[in-house]
Short mmCIF file of C-alpha atoms and ligand atoms in Angstrom, two decimals:
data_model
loop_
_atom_site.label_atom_id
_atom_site.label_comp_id
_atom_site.label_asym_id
_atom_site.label_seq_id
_atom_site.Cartn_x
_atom_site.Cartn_y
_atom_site.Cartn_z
CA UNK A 1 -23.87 -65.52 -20.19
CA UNK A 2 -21.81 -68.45 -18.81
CA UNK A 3 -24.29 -70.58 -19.37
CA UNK A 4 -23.92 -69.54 -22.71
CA UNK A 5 -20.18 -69.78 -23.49
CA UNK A 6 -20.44 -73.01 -21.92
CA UNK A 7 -23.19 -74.70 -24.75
CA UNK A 8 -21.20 -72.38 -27.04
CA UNK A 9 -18.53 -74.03 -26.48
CA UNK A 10 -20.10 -77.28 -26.95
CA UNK A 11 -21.80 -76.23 -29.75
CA UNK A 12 -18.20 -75.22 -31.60
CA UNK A 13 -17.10 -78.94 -31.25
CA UNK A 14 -19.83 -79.82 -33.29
CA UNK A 15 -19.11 -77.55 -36.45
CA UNK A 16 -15.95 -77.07 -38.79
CA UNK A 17 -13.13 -75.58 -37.33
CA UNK A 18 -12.45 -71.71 -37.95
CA UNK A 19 -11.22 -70.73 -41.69
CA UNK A 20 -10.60 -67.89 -41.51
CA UNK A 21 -8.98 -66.72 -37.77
CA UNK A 22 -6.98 -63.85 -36.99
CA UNK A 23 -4.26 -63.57 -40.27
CA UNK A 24 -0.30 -64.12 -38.51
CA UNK A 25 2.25 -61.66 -38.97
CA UNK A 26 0.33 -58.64 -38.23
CA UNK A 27 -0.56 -58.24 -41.74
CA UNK A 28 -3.88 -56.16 -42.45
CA UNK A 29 -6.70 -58.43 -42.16
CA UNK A 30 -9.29 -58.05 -45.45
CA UNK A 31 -11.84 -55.71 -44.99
CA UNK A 32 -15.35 -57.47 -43.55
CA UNK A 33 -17.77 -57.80 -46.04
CA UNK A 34 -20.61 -55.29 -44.01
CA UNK A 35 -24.36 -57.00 -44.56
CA UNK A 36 -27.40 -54.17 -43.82
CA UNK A 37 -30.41 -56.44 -42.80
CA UNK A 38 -33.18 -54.22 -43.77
CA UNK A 39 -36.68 -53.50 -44.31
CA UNK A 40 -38.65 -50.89 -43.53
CA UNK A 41 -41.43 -53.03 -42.31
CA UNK A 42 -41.64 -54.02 -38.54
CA UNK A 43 -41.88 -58.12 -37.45
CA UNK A 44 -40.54 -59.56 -40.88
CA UNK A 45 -37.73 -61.70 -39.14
CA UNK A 46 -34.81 -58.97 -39.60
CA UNK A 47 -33.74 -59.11 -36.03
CA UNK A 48 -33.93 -63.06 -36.19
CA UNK A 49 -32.01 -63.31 -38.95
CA UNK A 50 -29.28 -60.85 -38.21
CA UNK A 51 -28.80 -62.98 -34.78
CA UNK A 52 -29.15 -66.57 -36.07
CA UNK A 53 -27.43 -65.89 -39.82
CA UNK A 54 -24.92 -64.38 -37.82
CA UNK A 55 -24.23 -67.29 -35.41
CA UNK A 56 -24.32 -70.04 -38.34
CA UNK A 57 -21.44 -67.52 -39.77
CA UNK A 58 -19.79 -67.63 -36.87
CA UNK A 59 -20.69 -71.78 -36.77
CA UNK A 60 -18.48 -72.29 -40.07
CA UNK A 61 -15.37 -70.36 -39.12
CA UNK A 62 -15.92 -66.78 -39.99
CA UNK A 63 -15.15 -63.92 -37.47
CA UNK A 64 -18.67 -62.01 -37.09
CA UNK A 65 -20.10 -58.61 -35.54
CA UNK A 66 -23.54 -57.91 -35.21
CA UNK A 67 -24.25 -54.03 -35.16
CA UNK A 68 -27.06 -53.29 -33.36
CA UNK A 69 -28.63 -50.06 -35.20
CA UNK A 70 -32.34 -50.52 -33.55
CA UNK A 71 -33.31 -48.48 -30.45
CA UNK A 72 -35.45 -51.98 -29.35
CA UNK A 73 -32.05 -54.09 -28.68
CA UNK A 74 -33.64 -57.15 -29.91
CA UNK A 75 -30.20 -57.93 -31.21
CA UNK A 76 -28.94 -57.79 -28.38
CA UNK A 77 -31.09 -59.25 -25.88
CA UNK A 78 -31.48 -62.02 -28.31
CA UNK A 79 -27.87 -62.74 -27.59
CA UNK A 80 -27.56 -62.68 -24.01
CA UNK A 81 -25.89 -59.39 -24.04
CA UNK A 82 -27.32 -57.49 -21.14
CA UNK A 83 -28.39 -54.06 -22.10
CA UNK A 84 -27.85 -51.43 -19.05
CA UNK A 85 -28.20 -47.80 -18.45
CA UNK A 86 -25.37 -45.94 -18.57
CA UNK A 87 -23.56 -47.76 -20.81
CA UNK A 88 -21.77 -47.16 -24.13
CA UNK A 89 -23.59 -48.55 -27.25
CA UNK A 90 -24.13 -48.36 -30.65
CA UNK A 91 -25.74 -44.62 -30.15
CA UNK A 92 -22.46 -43.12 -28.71
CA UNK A 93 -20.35 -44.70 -31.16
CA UNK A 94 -23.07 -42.38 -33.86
CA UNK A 95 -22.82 -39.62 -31.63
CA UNK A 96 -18.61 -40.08 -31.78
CA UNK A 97 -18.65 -40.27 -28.45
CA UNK A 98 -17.43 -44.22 -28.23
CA UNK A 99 -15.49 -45.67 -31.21
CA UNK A 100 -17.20 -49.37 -32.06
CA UNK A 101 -14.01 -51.10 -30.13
CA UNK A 102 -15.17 -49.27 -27.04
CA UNK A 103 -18.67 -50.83 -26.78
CA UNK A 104 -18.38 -54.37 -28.58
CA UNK A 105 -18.80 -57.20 -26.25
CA UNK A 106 -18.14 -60.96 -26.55
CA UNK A 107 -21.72 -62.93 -27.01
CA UNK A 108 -20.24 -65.35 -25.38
CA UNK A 109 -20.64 -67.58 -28.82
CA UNK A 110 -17.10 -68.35 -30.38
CA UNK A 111 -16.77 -65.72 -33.20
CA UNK A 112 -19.45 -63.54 -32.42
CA UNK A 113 -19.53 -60.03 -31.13
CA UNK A 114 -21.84 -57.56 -30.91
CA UNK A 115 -22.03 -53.79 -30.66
CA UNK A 116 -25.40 -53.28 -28.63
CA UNK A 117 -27.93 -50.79 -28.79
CA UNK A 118 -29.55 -48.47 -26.24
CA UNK A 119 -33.17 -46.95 -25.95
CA UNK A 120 -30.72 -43.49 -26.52
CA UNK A 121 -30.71 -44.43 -30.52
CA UNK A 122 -34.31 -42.91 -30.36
CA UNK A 123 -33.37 -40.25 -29.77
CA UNK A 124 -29.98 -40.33 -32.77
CA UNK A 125 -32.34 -39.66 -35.43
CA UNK A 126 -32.82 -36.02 -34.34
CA UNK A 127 -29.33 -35.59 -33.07
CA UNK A 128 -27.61 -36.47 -35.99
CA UNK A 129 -29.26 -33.98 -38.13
CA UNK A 130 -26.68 -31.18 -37.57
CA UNK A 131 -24.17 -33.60 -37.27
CA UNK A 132 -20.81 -33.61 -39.86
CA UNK A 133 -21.84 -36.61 -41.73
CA UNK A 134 -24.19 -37.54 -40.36
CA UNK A 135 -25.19 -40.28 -42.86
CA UNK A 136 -21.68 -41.57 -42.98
CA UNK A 137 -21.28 -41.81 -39.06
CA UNK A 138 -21.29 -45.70 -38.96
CA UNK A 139 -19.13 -46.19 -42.28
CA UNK A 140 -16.66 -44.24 -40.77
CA UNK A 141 -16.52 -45.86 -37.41
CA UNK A 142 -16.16 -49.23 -38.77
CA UNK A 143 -13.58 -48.20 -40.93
CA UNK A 144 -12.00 -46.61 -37.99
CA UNK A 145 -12.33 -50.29 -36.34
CA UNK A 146 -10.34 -51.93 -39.55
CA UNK A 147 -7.58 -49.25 -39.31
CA UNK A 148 -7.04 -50.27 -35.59
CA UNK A 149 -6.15 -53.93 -37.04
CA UNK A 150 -6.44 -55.83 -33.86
CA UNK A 151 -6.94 -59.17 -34.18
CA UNK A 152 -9.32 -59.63 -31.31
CA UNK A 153 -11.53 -57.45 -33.04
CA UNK A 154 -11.25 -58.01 -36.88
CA UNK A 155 -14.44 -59.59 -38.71
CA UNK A 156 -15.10 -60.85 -41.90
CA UNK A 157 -18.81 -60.44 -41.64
CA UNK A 158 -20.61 -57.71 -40.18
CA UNK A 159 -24.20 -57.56 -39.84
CA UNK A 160 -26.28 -54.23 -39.02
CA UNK A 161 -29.77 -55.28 -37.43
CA UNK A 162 -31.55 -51.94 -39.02
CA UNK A 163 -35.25 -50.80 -37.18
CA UNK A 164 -38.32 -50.94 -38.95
CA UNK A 165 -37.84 -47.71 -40.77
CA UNK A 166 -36.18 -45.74 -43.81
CA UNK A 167 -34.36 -43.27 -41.43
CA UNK A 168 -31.04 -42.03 -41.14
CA UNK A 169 -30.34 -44.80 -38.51
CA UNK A 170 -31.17 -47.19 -41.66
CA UNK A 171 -29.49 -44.36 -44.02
CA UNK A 172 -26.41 -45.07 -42.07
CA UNK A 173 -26.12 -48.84 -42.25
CA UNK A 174 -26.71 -48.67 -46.34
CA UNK A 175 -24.38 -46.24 -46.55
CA UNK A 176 -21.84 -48.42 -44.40
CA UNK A 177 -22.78 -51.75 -46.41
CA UNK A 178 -21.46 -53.35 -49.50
CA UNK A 179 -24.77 -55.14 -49.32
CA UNK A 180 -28.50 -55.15 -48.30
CA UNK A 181 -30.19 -58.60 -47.30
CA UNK A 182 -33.78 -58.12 -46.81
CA UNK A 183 -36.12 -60.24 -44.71
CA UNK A 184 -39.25 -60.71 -46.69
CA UNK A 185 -42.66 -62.24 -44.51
CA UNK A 186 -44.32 -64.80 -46.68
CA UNK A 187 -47.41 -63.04 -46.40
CA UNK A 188 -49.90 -61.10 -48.08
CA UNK A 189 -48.77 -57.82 -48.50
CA UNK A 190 -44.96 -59.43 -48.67
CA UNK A 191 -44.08 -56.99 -51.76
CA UNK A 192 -45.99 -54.05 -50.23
CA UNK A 193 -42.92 -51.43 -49.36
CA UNK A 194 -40.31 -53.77 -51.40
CA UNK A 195 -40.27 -51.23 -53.91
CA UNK A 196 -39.96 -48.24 -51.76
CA UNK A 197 -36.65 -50.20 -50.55
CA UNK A 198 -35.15 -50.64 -53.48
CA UNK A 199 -35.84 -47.24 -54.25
CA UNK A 200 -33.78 -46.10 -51.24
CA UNK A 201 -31.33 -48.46 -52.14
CA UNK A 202 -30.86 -47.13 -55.60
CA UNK A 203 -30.76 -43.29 -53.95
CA UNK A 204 -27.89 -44.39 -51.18
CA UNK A 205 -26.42 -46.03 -54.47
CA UNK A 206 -26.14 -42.69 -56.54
CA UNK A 207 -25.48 -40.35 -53.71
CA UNK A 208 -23.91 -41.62 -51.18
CA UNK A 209 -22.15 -45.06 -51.22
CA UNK A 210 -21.83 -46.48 -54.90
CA UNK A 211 -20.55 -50.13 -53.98
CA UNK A 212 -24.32 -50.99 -52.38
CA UNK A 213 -25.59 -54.34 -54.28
CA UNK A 214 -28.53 -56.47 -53.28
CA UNK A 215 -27.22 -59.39 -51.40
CA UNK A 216 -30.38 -60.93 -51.82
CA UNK A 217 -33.48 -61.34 -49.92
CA UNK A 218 -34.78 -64.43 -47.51
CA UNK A 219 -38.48 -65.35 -47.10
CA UNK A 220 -38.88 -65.92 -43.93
CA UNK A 221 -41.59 -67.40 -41.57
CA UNK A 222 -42.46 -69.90 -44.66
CA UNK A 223 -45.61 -71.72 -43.46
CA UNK A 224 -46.16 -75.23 -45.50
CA UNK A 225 -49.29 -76.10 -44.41
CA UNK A 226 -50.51 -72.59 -45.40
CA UNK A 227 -51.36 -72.41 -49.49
CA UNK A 228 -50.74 -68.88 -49.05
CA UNK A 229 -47.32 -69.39 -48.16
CA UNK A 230 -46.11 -70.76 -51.44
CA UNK A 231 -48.20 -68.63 -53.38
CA UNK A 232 -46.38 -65.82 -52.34
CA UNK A 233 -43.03 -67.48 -52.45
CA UNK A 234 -43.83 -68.08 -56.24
CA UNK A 235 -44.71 -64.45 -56.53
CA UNK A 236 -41.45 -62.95 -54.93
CA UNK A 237 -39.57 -65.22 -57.28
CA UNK A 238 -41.37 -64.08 -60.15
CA UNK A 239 -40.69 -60.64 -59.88
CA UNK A 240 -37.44 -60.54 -57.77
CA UNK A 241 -35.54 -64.36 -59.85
CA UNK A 242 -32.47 -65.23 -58.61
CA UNK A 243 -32.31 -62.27 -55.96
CA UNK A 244 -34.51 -64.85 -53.88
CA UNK A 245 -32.71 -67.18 -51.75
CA UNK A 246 -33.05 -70.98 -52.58
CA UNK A 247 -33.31 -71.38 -48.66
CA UNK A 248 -36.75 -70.70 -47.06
CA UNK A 249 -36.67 -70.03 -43.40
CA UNK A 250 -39.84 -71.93 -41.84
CA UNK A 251 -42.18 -70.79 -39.60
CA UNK A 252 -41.06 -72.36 -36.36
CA UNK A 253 -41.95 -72.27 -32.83
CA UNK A 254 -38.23 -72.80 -31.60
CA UNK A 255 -37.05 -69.86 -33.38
CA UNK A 256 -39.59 -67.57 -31.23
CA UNK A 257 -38.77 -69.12 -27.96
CA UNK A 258 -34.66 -68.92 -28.20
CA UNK A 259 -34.55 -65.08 -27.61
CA UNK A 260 -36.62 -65.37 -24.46
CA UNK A 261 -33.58 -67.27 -23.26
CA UNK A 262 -31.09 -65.10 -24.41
CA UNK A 263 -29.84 -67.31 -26.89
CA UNK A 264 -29.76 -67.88 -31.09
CA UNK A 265 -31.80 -70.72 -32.34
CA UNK A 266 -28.42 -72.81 -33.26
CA UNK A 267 -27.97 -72.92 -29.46
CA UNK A 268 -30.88 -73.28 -28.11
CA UNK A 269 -31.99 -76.39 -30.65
CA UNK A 270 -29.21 -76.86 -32.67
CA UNK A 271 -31.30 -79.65 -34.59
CA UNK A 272 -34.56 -78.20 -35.51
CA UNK A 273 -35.79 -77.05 -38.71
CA UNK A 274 -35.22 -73.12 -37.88
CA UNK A 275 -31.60 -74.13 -37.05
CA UNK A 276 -30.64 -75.84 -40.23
CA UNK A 277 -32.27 -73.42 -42.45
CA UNK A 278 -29.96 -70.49 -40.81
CA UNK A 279 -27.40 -72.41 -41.61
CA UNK A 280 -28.16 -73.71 -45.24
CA UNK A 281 -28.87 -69.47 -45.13
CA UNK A 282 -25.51 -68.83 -44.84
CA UNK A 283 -23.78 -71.46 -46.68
CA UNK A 284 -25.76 -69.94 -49.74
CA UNK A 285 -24.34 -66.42 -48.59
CA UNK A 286 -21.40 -67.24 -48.51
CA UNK A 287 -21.16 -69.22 -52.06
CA UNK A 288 -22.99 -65.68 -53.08
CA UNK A 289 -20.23 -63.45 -51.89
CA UNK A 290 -17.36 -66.04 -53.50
CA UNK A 291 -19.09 -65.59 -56.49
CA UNK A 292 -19.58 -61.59 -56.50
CA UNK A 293 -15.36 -61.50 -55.25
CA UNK A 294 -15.06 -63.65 -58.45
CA UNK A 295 -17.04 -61.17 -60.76
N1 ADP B 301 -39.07 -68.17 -38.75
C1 ADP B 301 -39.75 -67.77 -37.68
N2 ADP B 301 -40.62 -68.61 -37.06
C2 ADP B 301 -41.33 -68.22 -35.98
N3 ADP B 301 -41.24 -67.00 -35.43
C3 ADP B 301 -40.39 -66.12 -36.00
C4 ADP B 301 -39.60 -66.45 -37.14
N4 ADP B 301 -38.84 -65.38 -37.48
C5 ADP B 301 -39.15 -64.41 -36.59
N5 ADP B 301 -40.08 -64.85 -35.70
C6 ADP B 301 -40.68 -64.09 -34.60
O1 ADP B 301 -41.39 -63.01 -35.19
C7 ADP B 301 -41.23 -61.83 -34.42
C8 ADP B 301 -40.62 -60.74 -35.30
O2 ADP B 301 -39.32 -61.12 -35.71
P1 ADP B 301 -38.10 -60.11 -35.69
O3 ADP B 301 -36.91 -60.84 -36.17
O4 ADP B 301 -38.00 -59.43 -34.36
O5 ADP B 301 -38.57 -59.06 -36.80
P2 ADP B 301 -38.01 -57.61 -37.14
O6 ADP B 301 -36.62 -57.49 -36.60
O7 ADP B 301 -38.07 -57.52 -38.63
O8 ADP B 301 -38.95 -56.64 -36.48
C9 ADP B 301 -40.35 -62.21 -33.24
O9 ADP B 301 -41.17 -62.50 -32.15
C10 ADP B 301 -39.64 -63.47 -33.71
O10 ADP B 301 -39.29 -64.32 -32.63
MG1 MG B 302 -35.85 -56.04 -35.24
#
């Protein structure tokens, strides 16, 4: 983790300064704009995007938390944050047993904080069910968190890292979001399940949180060499236009080596293709989210 702060520190040098810290004179700070990463399908770069879209955020001055929602911590580990039994995570804060300023920790990356998840989220699913909203259980702790108004702890951005599934842990991040971004695999079967999603999304829409909007969705794990690769980019933008992303994320070896050391892509190779596309990523987010605020 020091190891961390230290090349974090570093790293910080190297990028704008913050735009957007803590607001003086105790005055309310703006509600975060709350991003669900999701899709229902395992391996499609969620996880990695949640972390490393996250920590470009964080790069250009904005205050960031990533949630993690998935029982597999791959949020978290992926961030250095050390995952032990016994302690309070993203499941008791569900459960109401731990509001979300009692189990956020520092990444140890300027800006970035994350709520981190324990194997005990298996178990949330079946918990929940008999639970006083139970679908609303993460909406209302993060608007618990904005009441509190502390500085130390006010975002603009949060991210939810959702698991690979269309349950109520995922139920509860779209009903706690303004906005889904969805990781899409350049692969074959890369609109398999899309519509299923949106279908969800249009259900959490009508029932239970009317604000949801489609951010937009990322192809990820873009493969030049592979003709397959832009033929299904081509599709995705055929049926899905401007919801698509201008920015690609490659297929790149760094990006699958960084979490083995407990660290984003922007800090572990700050100058490799994976890195800069996270961070054209979220330049392009947030020009999308100006623009929506403008609407
Ligand atoms: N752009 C990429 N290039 C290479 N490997 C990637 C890329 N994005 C994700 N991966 C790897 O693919 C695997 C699945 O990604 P992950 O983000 O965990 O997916 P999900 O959260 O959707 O299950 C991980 O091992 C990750 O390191
Ligand atoms: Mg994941």
């Amino acid at each position: 983790m020091r190891a961390n702060a230290t090349r974090a520190a570093s790293f910080s040098k190297s990028v704008r300064p913050p735009v957007s810290d803590p607001i003086p004179g105790g005055l309310p700070a703006p509600a975060p704009r709350i991003l669900a990463v999701a899709n229902q399908k395992g391996g499609v770069g969620k996880t990695t995007t949640a972390i490393n879209l996250g920590t470009a955020l964080a790069a250009v001055g904005e205050r960031v938390l990533i949630v993690d929602l998935d029982p597999q911590g791959n949020a978290s580990t992926g961030l250095g944050v050390h995952r032990r039994g016994g302690q309070k995570s993203t499941y008791h804060v569900l459960m109401g047993e731990a509001s979300l300023r009692n189990v956020i920790v520092d990444s140890g990356i300027p800006r970035l904080h994350c709520a981190p998840s324990t194997m005990d989220l298996l178990g949330a699913e079946l918990e929940l069910a008999n639970i006083d909203r139970k679908t609303y259980r993460l909406a209302d702790a993060i608007a618990q968190l904005c009441r509190e108004n502390d500085p130390e702890r006010s975002y603009t951005y949060v991210l939810v890292d959702c698991p690979p599934s269309l349950n109520l842990l995922t139920i509860n991040s779209l009903s706690a979001a303004d906005a889904i971004l969805v990781p899409l695999q350049c692969e074959f079967f890369a609109l398999e399940g899309l519509s299923q999603l949106i279908k969800t999304v249009e259900r959490v829409k009508t029932n239970l949180n009317p604000r949801l909007t489609i951010q937009g969705v990322v192809l990820t794990m873009f493969d030049r060499r592979n003709n397959l690769s832009e033929q299904v980019a081509e599709d995705v933008r055929s049926v899905l236009g401007d919801k698509v992303y201008q920015t690609v994320i490659p297929r790149n070896v760094r990006i699958s080596e960084a979490p083995s050391h407990g660290k984003p892509v922007l800090l572990y190779d700050n100058a490799c293709v994976g890195s800069q596309a996270y961070i054209r990523l979220a330049s392009e987010i947030i020009r999308r989210e100006r623009e929506l605020r403008a609407a």
